[in-house]
Short mmCIF file of C-alpha atoms in Angstrom, two decimals:
data_model
loop_
_atom_site.label_atom_id
_atom_site.label_comp_id
_atom_site.label_asym_id
_atom_site.label_seq_id
_atom_site.Cartn_x
_atom_site.Cartn_y
_atom_site.Cartn_z
CA MET F 1 -43.35 -117.23 -63.01
CA LYS F 2 -46.69 -115.67 -61.16
CA LYS F 3 -47.86 -118.73 -62.48
CA ILE F 4 -45.34 -120.58 -60.53
CA ILE F 5 -45.91 -119.03 -57.64
CA PHE F 6 -49.23 -118.83 -57.46
CA ALA F 7 -49.47 -122.55 -58.26
CA PHE F 8 -47.09 -123.19 -55.21
CA SER F 9 -49.38 -121.49 -53.13
CA TRP F 10 -52.08 -123.14 -53.58
CA VAL F 11 -49.60 -127.07 -52.99
CA LEU F 12 -48.86 -125.13 -49.49
CA VAL F 13 -52.73 -123.94 -49.03
CA LEU F 14 -53.46 -128.44 -49.70
CA MET F 15 -50.67 -129.91 -47.92
CA SER F 16 -51.38 -127.10 -44.93
CA CYS F 17 -54.77 -129.09 -44.95
CA GLN F 18 -56.61 -132.23 -46.31
CA GLN F 19 -59.93 -131.82 -46.93
CA SER F 20 -62.24 -133.73 -46.56
CA GLY F 21 -66.33 -133.06 -48.28
CA ALA F 22 -66.49 -129.56 -47.31
CA GLN F 23 -65.78 -129.83 -44.14
CA ARG F 24 -61.52 -130.20 -43.31
CA GLU F 25 -60.10 -132.90 -41.05
CA ALA F 26 -56.88 -130.20 -39.81
CA VAL F 27 -56.90 -126.43 -38.81
CA PRO F 28 -54.88 -124.85 -41.60
CA ALA F 29 -53.60 -121.74 -40.85
CA PRO F 30 -54.42 -118.55 -40.81
CA ASP F 31 -51.57 -118.06 -43.31
CA SER F 32 -53.53 -119.90 -45.68
CA PHE F 33 -56.73 -117.81 -45.70
CA VAL F 34 -56.17 -114.33 -48.46
CA ARG F 35 -55.40 -111.20 -46.48
CA ILE F 36 -55.11 -107.79 -45.93
CA ALA F 37 -52.98 -105.32 -45.62
CA GLY F 38 -53.50 -101.71 -45.76
CA PRO F 39 -55.75 -101.76 -49.90
CA ASP F 40 -53.66 -104.43 -50.14
CA LEU F 41 -54.87 -108.07 -51.42
CA ILE F 42 -52.39 -110.39 -49.70
CA GLN F 43 -52.31 -113.94 -51.17
CA PRO F 44 -51.17 -116.87 -49.21
CA ASP F 45 -47.30 -117.07 -50.98
CA GLY F 46 -46.87 -113.36 -49.95
CA SER F 47 -47.43 -111.87 -52.75
CA LYS F 48 -50.06 -109.41 -54.12
CA LEU F 49 -54.21 -110.45 -55.58
CA PHE F 50 -55.62 -108.01 -57.88
CA ILE F 51 -59.17 -109.33 -58.51
CA LYS F 52 -59.87 -109.89 -61.93
CA GLY F 53 -62.65 -112.20 -62.68
CA THR F 54 -66.35 -112.47 -63.45
CA ASN F 55 -70.51 -112.99 -62.01
CA LEU F 56 -71.77 -116.62 -61.58
CA GLY F 57 -75.26 -114.80 -61.62
CA ASN F 58 -78.91 -116.12 -62.00
CA TRP F 59 -77.40 -119.89 -61.37
CA LEU F 60 -78.81 -119.89 -57.49
CA ASN F 61 -80.24 -116.68 -57.51
CA PRO F 62 -82.73 -116.42 -60.99
CA GLU F 63 -82.77 -112.64 -62.64
CA GLY F 64 -85.04 -111.86 -65.67
CA TYR F 65 -83.76 -110.53 -67.92
CA MET F 66 -80.58 -112.69 -68.17
CA PHE F 67 -83.65 -115.13 -69.74
CA GLY F 68 -85.25 -112.42 -72.01
CA PHE F 69 -88.12 -111.20 -69.54
CA SER F 70 -89.06 -107.82 -68.71
CA LYS F 71 -91.54 -108.15 -66.00
CA THR F 72 -90.91 -111.03 -65.29
CA ASN F 73 -87.88 -110.04 -63.03
CA SER F 74 -87.66 -111.82 -60.05
CA PRO F 75 -87.17 -115.57 -58.63
CA ARG F 76 -90.91 -115.34 -57.00
CA PHE F 77 -91.49 -114.16 -60.55
CA ILE F 78 -89.52 -116.57 -62.44
CA ASN F 79 -91.13 -119.33 -60.38
CA GLU F 80 -95.24 -118.04 -60.84
CA MET F 81 -95.01 -117.49 -64.65
CA PHE F 82 -93.73 -121.01 -64.98
CA SER F 83 -95.41 -122.46 -62.88
CA GLN F 84 -98.29 -121.14 -64.24
CA LEU F 85 -96.32 -121.96 -67.84
CA VAL F 86 -95.98 -125.69 -67.29
CA GLY F 87 -97.15 -126.72 -63.62
CA PRO F 88 -95.05 -127.21 -61.00
CA ASP F 89 -94.23 -130.10 -60.58
CA PHE F 90 -92.84 -129.12 -64.69
CA THR F 91 -90.66 -126.77 -62.67
CA ALA F 92 -89.54 -128.07 -59.80
CA GLU F 93 -88.00 -130.38 -62.31
CA PHE F 94 -86.92 -127.19 -64.91
CA TRP F 95 -84.82 -126.01 -61.79
CA ARG F 96 -82.99 -128.67 -59.97
CA ALA F 97 -81.60 -129.90 -63.91
CA PHE F 98 -81.52 -125.42 -64.26
CA LYS F 99 -79.14 -126.22 -61.39
CA ASP F 100 -77.38 -129.05 -62.42
CA ASN F 101 -75.89 -127.41 -65.90
CA TYR F 102 -76.21 -124.31 -65.53
CA ILE F 103 -72.77 -124.18 -63.95
CA THR F 104 -70.33 -126.61 -63.54
CA ARG F 105 -67.12 -127.83 -63.50
CA LYS F 106 -66.18 -127.10 -67.59
CA ASP F 107 -67.88 -123.65 -66.21
CA ILE F 108 -64.54 -122.32 -64.07
CA GLU F 109 -62.68 -124.34 -65.71
CA PHE F 110 -64.01 -121.62 -69.30
CA ILE F 111 -63.27 -119.25 -66.57
CA ALA F 112 -60.08 -120.20 -65.49
CA SER F 113 -58.36 -120.46 -69.19
CA THR F 114 -59.19 -116.86 -69.59
CA GLY F 115 -56.34 -115.62 -66.86
CA SER F 116 -59.13 -114.46 -64.57
CA ASN F 117 -58.51 -115.14 -61.15
CA THR F 118 -61.53 -114.77 -58.79
CA ILE F 119 -65.23 -115.79 -58.62
CA ARG F 120 -68.62 -113.82 -57.52
CA LEU F 121 -70.92 -116.44 -56.31
CA PRO F 122 -74.45 -114.87 -55.58
CA PHE F 123 -76.85 -116.77 -54.09
CA HIS F 124 -80.34 -117.11 -52.08
CA TYR F 125 -80.58 -116.81 -48.63
CA LYS F 126 -83.23 -119.46 -48.44
CA LEU F 127 -81.25 -122.59 -50.38
CA PHE F 128 -79.93 -122.44 -46.56
CA THR F 129 -84.01 -122.97 -45.16
CA ASP F 130 -86.95 -125.28 -45.49
CA GLU F 131 -88.57 -122.72 -47.76
CA ASP F 132 -89.93 -123.59 -51.56
CA TYR F 133 -86.98 -122.63 -53.94
CA MET F 134 -86.18 -123.26 -56.51
CA GLY F 135 -87.49 -126.91 -56.86
CA LEU F 136 -87.03 -127.81 -53.76
CA THR F 137 -89.66 -126.98 -49.99
CA ALA F 138 -87.11 -129.26 -47.49
CA ASN F 139 -83.91 -130.29 -47.33
CA GLN F 140 -82.84 -127.24 -49.40
CA ASP F 141 -79.29 -127.52 -51.13
CA GLY F 142 -76.75 -124.85 -50.61
CA PHE F 143 -73.94 -126.09 -49.01
CA ALA F 144 -74.27 -129.29 -51.84
CA ARG F 145 -74.19 -126.10 -54.35
CA ILE F 146 -71.11 -124.27 -52.66
CA ASP F 147 -69.47 -127.45 -51.54
CA SER F 148 -69.14 -127.86 -55.90
CA VAL F 149 -67.85 -124.11 -57.28
CA VAL F 150 -65.58 -124.65 -53.93
CA THR F 151 -63.49 -128.04 -55.26
CA TRP F 152 -63.85 -126.76 -58.69
CA CYS F 153 -62.24 -123.59 -58.02
CA ARG F 154 -59.64 -125.11 -56.18
CA ASP F 155 -58.62 -127.79 -58.65
CA ASN F 156 -58.49 -124.99 -61.17
CA ASN F 157 -56.25 -122.28 -58.86
CA LEU F 158 -59.84 -119.44 -58.81
CA TRP F 159 -60.23 -117.31 -55.15
CA LEU F 160 -64.34 -117.52 -53.98
CA ILE F 161 -65.90 -114.35 -52.50
CA LEU F 162 -70.23 -116.28 -51.17
CA ASP F 163 -72.15 -112.73 -52.14
CA MET F 164 -75.73 -112.89 -50.61
CA HIS F 165 -77.82 -111.74 -53.00
CA ASP F 166 -80.66 -112.50 -51.72
CA ALA F 167 -81.26 -111.14 -48.29
CA PRO F 168 -84.25 -112.09 -45.08
CA GLY F 169 -86.55 -109.69 -46.10
CA GLY F 170 -84.85 -107.68 -48.54
CA GLN F 171 -81.97 -105.82 -48.02
CA THR F 172 -82.27 -103.53 -51.70
CA GLY F 173 -86.12 -103.26 -52.14
CA ASP F 174 -86.30 -103.82 -55.57
CA ASN F 175 -85.83 -107.30 -57.99
CA ILE F 176 -82.73 -107.97 -57.32
CA ASP F 177 -83.04 -109.62 -54.26
CA ASP F 178 -86.09 -111.48 -54.38
CA SER F 179 -88.61 -109.15 -51.91
CA TYR F 180 -92.10 -107.21 -51.70
CA GLY F 181 -90.63 -103.91 -53.03
CA TYR F 182 -88.48 -102.52 -49.96
CA PRO F 183 -85.97 -102.89 -48.09
CA TRP F 184 -87.51 -105.37 -45.11
CA LEU F 185 -84.36 -106.25 -43.46
CA LEU F 186 -82.84 -103.12 -42.05
CA GLU F 187 -86.17 -103.39 -40.06
CA SER F 188 -87.30 -106.43 -39.05
CA GLU F 189 -86.14 -108.02 -36.19
CA ALA F 190 -86.80 -111.45 -37.61
CA SER F 191 -85.18 -110.88 -40.57
CA GLN F 192 -82.41 -109.61 -39.14
CA GLN F 193 -82.16 -113.15 -36.94
CA LEU F 194 -82.41 -114.74 -40.06
CA PHE F 195 -79.50 -112.77 -42.07
CA CYS F 196 -77.01 -113.15 -38.64
CA ASP F 197 -77.41 -116.90 -38.27
CA ILE F 198 -77.53 -117.91 -42.24
CA TRP F 199 -74.34 -115.91 -42.38
CA ARG F 200 -73.58 -118.22 -38.96
CA ARG F 201 -73.85 -121.63 -40.29
CA ILE F 202 -72.23 -120.80 -43.18
CA ALA F 203 -68.83 -119.29 -41.23
CA ASP F 204 -69.08 -121.67 -39.34
CA TYR F 205 -69.58 -124.72 -42.49
CA TYR F 206 -66.60 -123.27 -45.05
CA LYS F 207 -64.22 -121.70 -41.62
CA HIS F 208 -61.54 -124.09 -42.21
CA GLU F 209 -61.92 -123.02 -46.31
CA PRO F 210 -58.60 -121.06 -48.10
CA VAL F 211 -60.35 -121.23 -51.06
CA ILE F 212 -62.97 -118.54 -50.43
CA LEU F 213 -61.67 -115.02 -50.08
CA GLY F 214 -64.39 -113.60 -48.41
CA TYR F 215 -68.53 -112.96 -47.62
CA GLU F 216 -69.79 -110.74 -49.29
CA LEU F 217 -72.70 -110.09 -46.38
CA ILE F 218 -75.66 -108.21 -48.58
CA ASN F 219 -75.86 -106.71 -52.00
CA GLU F 220 -76.23 -104.03 -53.74
CA PRO F 221 -78.72 -102.07 -50.63
CA ILE F 222 -80.67 -100.15 -50.33
CA ALA F 223 -81.81 -98.34 -53.50
CA HIS F 224 -82.52 -95.08 -53.92
CA TYR F 225 -86.51 -95.45 -53.95
CA PHE F 226 -87.38 -94.38 -50.54
CA GLU F 227 -87.73 -90.90 -49.28
CA ASN F 228 -87.26 -92.51 -45.69
CA GLN F 229 -82.99 -93.71 -47.77
CA ASP F 230 -81.08 -91.66 -45.37
CA GLU F 231 -82.68 -93.38 -41.97
CA LEU F 232 -82.10 -96.52 -44.15
CA ASN F 233 -79.05 -96.19 -44.83
CA ALA F 234 -77.49 -94.85 -40.98
CA LYS F 235 -78.92 -98.44 -40.00
CA LEU F 236 -77.47 -100.67 -42.50
CA GLU F 237 -73.81 -99.97 -40.02
CA PRO F 238 -75.09 -101.40 -37.04
CA LEU F 239 -76.44 -104.70 -38.90
CA TYR F 240 -72.84 -105.55 -40.68
CA ALA F 241 -71.53 -105.09 -37.17
CA ARG F 242 -73.90 -107.09 -35.74
CA VAL F 243 -74.22 -110.11 -38.12
CA SER F 244 -70.46 -109.77 -38.69
CA LYS F 245 -70.18 -110.15 -35.14
CA VAL F 246 -71.83 -113.82 -35.36
CA ILE F 247 -69.29 -113.95 -38.37
CA ARG F 248 -65.89 -113.90 -35.76
CA GLU F 249 -68.06 -116.37 -33.16
CA VAL F 250 -66.66 -119.71 -35.83
CA ASP F 251 -64.72 -118.02 -38.11
CA PRO F 252 -61.69 -115.28 -37.34
CA ASN F 253 -59.58 -115.81 -40.90
CA HIS F 254 -62.40 -115.47 -43.41
CA ILE F 255 -62.52 -111.54 -45.53
CA ILE F 256 -65.45 -109.50 -44.38
CA LEU F 257 -66.79 -107.66 -47.43
CA ILE F 258 -69.04 -104.51 -47.28
CA GLY F 259 -71.44 -103.34 -50.06
CA ALA F 260 -72.54 -99.57 -49.51
CA PRO F 261 -76.27 -98.41 -49.98
CA GLN F 262 -77.76 -97.47 -53.07
CA TRP F 263 -76.78 -100.10 -55.77
CA ASN F 264 -72.99 -99.85 -53.34
CA SER F 265 -72.60 -96.30 -54.61
CA ASN F 266 -72.85 -94.69 -50.96
CA PHE F 267 -70.47 -94.46 -48.65
CA LYS F 268 -70.77 -91.19 -47.13
CA PRO F 269 -72.68 -92.78 -44.25
CA PHE F 270 -69.85 -95.01 -42.91
CA ARG F 271 -68.58 -94.06 -39.94
CA ASP F 272 -67.30 -97.14 -37.77
CA GLY F 273 -65.23 -99.78 -39.67
CA SER F 274 -63.78 -100.87 -36.16
CA TYR F 275 -66.64 -103.86 -35.91
CA ASP F 276 -63.92 -106.10 -37.37
CA ASP F 277 -60.25 -106.25 -38.73
CA ASN F 278 -60.84 -107.42 -41.22
CA ILE F 279 -63.52 -106.06 -43.78
CA MET F 280 -62.94 -104.75 -47.49
CA TYR F 281 -65.78 -102.61 -49.06
CA THR F 282 -67.31 -103.77 -52.36
CA CYS F 283 -68.90 -100.81 -54.95
CA HIS F 284 -70.36 -101.60 -58.13
CA ARG F 285 -70.69 -99.51 -61.35
CA TYR F 286 -72.05 -99.76 -64.88
CA GLY F 287 -72.14 -97.54 -67.77
CA GLY F 288 -70.99 -93.65 -67.15
CA ASP F 289 -68.16 -91.73 -67.49
CA PRO F 290 -65.73 -94.27 -68.10
CA THR F 291 -62.14 -92.77 -66.31
CA ALA F 292 -61.44 -91.82 -62.81
CA GLU F 293 -63.13 -88.92 -61.61
CA ALA F 294 -66.73 -91.44 -62.07
CA ILE F 295 -65.49 -93.20 -59.49
CA ARG F 296 -63.52 -90.48 -57.36
CA GLU F 297 -65.10 -90.91 -54.54
CA TYR F 298 -65.47 -94.60 -53.30
CA ILE F 299 -61.47 -94.35 -54.47
CA SER F 300 -61.72 -91.61 -51.39
CA PHE F 301 -63.48 -93.48 -49.12
CA ARG F 302 -61.35 -96.06 -49.39
CA ASP F 303 -57.83 -93.71 -49.57
CA SER F 304 -59.40 -92.87 -46.24
CA VAL F 305 -60.49 -96.09 -44.94
CA ASN F 306 -56.91 -97.63 -45.90
CA LEU F 307 -59.23 -100.65 -46.68
CA PRO F 308 -59.59 -102.71 -49.23
CA MET F 309 -62.01 -101.06 -53.48
CA TYR F 310 -63.27 -103.70 -54.88
CA MET F 311 -65.50 -104.08 -58.05
CA GLY F 312 -67.98 -106.83 -57.43
CA GLU F 313 -69.87 -105.96 -60.09
CA ILE F 314 -69.76 -104.43 -63.58
CA GLY F 315 -70.62 -104.88 -67.26
CA HIS F 316 -73.45 -104.60 -69.92
CA ASN F 317 -71.27 -102.21 -71.83
CA THR F 318 -68.73 -101.39 -75.47
CA ASP F 319 -65.86 -103.61 -75.47
CA ALA F 320 -64.03 -99.97 -76.42
CA TRP F 321 -65.89 -97.77 -73.01
CA GLN F 322 -64.46 -101.74 -70.40
CA ALA F 323 -61.46 -102.14 -72.10
CA THR F 324 -60.61 -97.65 -70.99
CA PHE F 325 -62.31 -98.37 -67.57
CA CYS F 326 -60.59 -101.19 -66.93
CA LYS F 327 -57.90 -99.88 -66.92
CA VAL F 328 -58.88 -96.66 -64.78
CA MET F 329 -59.68 -99.46 -62.23
CA GLU F 330 -56.34 -101.22 -62.43
CA ASP F 331 -54.11 -97.73 -61.90
CA ASN F 332 -55.58 -97.08 -59.02
CA ASN F 333 -56.43 -100.44 -57.20
CA ILE F 334 -59.37 -101.71 -57.54
CA GLY F 335 -60.11 -104.85 -58.06
CA TRP F 336 -63.29 -106.53 -59.90
CA THR F 337 -65.81 -109.42 -60.87
CA PHE F 338 -67.67 -108.51 -64.33
CA TRP F 339 -71.30 -109.19 -64.10
CA PRO F 340 -72.63 -112.38 -65.19
CA TYR F 341 -70.23 -114.13 -66.86
CA LYS F 342 -73.94 -116.52 -68.99
CA LYS F 343 -77.07 -115.22 -69.86
CA LYS F 344 -79.51 -115.43 -73.22
CA ASP F 345 -77.06 -113.07 -76.16
CA ASP F 346 -74.24 -111.46 -75.22
CA SER F 347 -73.21 -108.77 -72.99
CA CYS F 348 -70.90 -111.15 -70.39
CA LEU F 349 -68.17 -113.87 -71.39
CA MET F 350 -70.79 -116.94 -73.16
CA GLY F 351 -74.24 -115.81 -74.24
CA ILE F 352 -76.92 -118.31 -74.55
CA ARG F 353 -78.78 -118.79 -77.91
CA THR F 354 -82.56 -118.11 -78.00
CA PRO F 355 -84.08 -121.55 -77.88
CA GLU F 356 -86.74 -122.15 -80.77
CA ASN F 357 -90.16 -120.64 -79.99
CA TRP F 358 -88.82 -118.98 -76.96
CA ASP F 359 -90.39 -116.13 -78.18
CA GLN F 360 -94.07 -117.80 -76.72
CA VAL F 361 -91.92 -118.00 -73.57
CA ILE F 362 -90.70 -114.73 -73.56
CA ALA F 363 -94.87 -113.47 -74.67
CA PHE F 364 -97.21 -115.55 -72.30
CA SER F 365 -93.72 -113.79 -68.84
CA GLU F 366 -95.25 -110.60 -70.47
CA ALA F 367 -98.60 -111.83 -70.61
CA PRO F 368 -101.31 -109.71 -68.39
CA ARG F 369 -101.64 -113.09 -65.66
CA GLY F 370 -104.10 -110.93 -63.47
CA SER F 371 -107.09 -114.16 -63.60
CA TYR F 372 -107.12 -117.51 -64.18
CA GLN F 373 -108.85 -116.52 -67.36
CA GLU F 374 -106.20 -114.38 -67.75
CA ILE F 375 -103.67 -117.28 -67.63
CA ARG F 376 -105.67 -119.95 -70.24
CA GLU F 377 -106.15 -117.22 -72.51
CA ALA F 378 -102.02 -116.57 -72.17
CA ARG F 379 -100.62 -120.19 -71.40
CA PRO F 380 -99.08 -121.94 -75.63
CA SER F 381 -99.29 -125.45 -75.60
CA GLN F 382 -97.98 -128.02 -73.31
CA GLU F 383 -95.34 -129.76 -76.11
CA VAL F 384 -94.19 -125.69 -76.99
CA ALA F 385 -93.32 -124.54 -73.49
CA ARG F 386 -91.75 -127.30 -71.46
CA LYS F 387 -89.88 -127.92 -74.93
CA ALA F 388 -88.76 -124.67 -75.25
CA ILE F 389 -87.26 -124.02 -71.27
CA MET F 390 -85.58 -127.81 -71.50
CA ASP F 391 -84.18 -126.11 -74.58
CA PHE F 392 -83.23 -123.96 -73.03
CA ILE F 393 -81.36 -125.61 -69.75
CA GLU F 394 -79.11 -127.56 -72.50
CA ASN F 395 -77.83 -123.91 -74.15
CA SER F 396 -77.61 -122.41 -71.50
CA LYS F 397 -74.47 -125.32 -70.55
CA CYS F 398 -71.17 -125.15 -71.44
CA GLU F 399 -69.94 -126.51 -74.12
CA ASN F 400 -73.72 -124.99 -76.02
CA CYS F 401 -72.81 -121.77 -75.58
CA MET F 402 -71.27 -117.94 -77.20
CA PRO F 403 -67.83 -117.03 -75.70
CA GLN F 404 -68.58 -113.73 -76.46
CA VAL F 405 -64.32 -113.39 -77.41
CA GLY F 406 -64.18 -109.29 -77.87
CA TYR F 407 -66.00 -108.84 -74.44
CA ILE F 408 -63.76 -111.54 -73.01
CA ARG F 409 -60.93 -109.70 -74.22
CA SER F 410 -62.47 -106.36 -73.50
CA LEU F 411 -62.01 -106.90 -70.38
CA GLY F 412 -58.14 -107.10 -70.53
CA LEU F 413 -59.17 -111.84 -71.09
CA GLN F 414 -56.73 -114.48 -72.71
CA ILE F 415 -59.53 -116.66 -75.22
CA ASN F 416 -58.42 -119.05 -78.45
CA GLU F 417 -60.76 -118.84 -81.11
#
């Protein structure tokens, strides 16, 4: 019955506004969007939405460990390493093929088949600039890539969260934000202005798109490494208020998702959520105690502000741990998207088989490459290297991946073996 109601709600959404590309010819009614009601999310048909899904990590924001790399762990480092390995032009070809094949309609259909209802899509801000990124140096394809996912999600009754995983200047100060080792976004006016400008463009472009649940402004701001952590934390909420105001100039309907400092875990610095009346909070957690005590502070904060709390990232654990913690989150009304959907080997929904000679690519990524002589000495043959990295793309296609049956079922999702 729930599936029938959910499908009917999507029919109403589609009837309310006809789609032309990513933009809408007609303005949908406000009740066509997911909305908040106290600590709950409400779907267009009036039913409660409890988020269950996954993250499309590594697709539009590459991370080294998902390729099996260790030291080569950020998008910049990976691109530099591949350029040293096979040349910049072949690397550009690789990235274009990677974006075309790593996530496709088949992947979204598979995710929907598990009973998931939401996808979180991490992306790099450079996809909305003319900066050199993933094979392009101008006319970046951010909107085209997201448009595809929007269409696939609509066709499969999935909600979509847009997550700026890598912000101008860097918001975290580690590999995950592709930064230079410090959250410069919090101190740079130029980066903050670019940050606001990009979010305004995204919000204006998707303002009439009900498939999108909301905009997650930044991922895991302000790592715990910095002595001036408290000073940086104090700057975060004013930045959220600033960019929220810019978004609301063009888009009054989509939910804005707010992440806490120190890996989306420390909600104590937040003092004033009155800058917007349509926000929800997002937390992250990996490992540790799988009982409610481990997230007591998240629950207490959620109750104090009477707004939804959502676990945007969790994963990389045993099936038993995940099953226990999923029950804890459901009991405490905290929806989730597990990280990640796909990576090399396991601890995800879909495992990528290791290509032949991939060990040589990993060895090069780990080798000293501080001088041109070291690069030359560490580089394997071009024939081996080029075939290996293109084989990685072939192996990453949905039809060639390995569904991780135990992992999927530990989340309370379904799969037919």
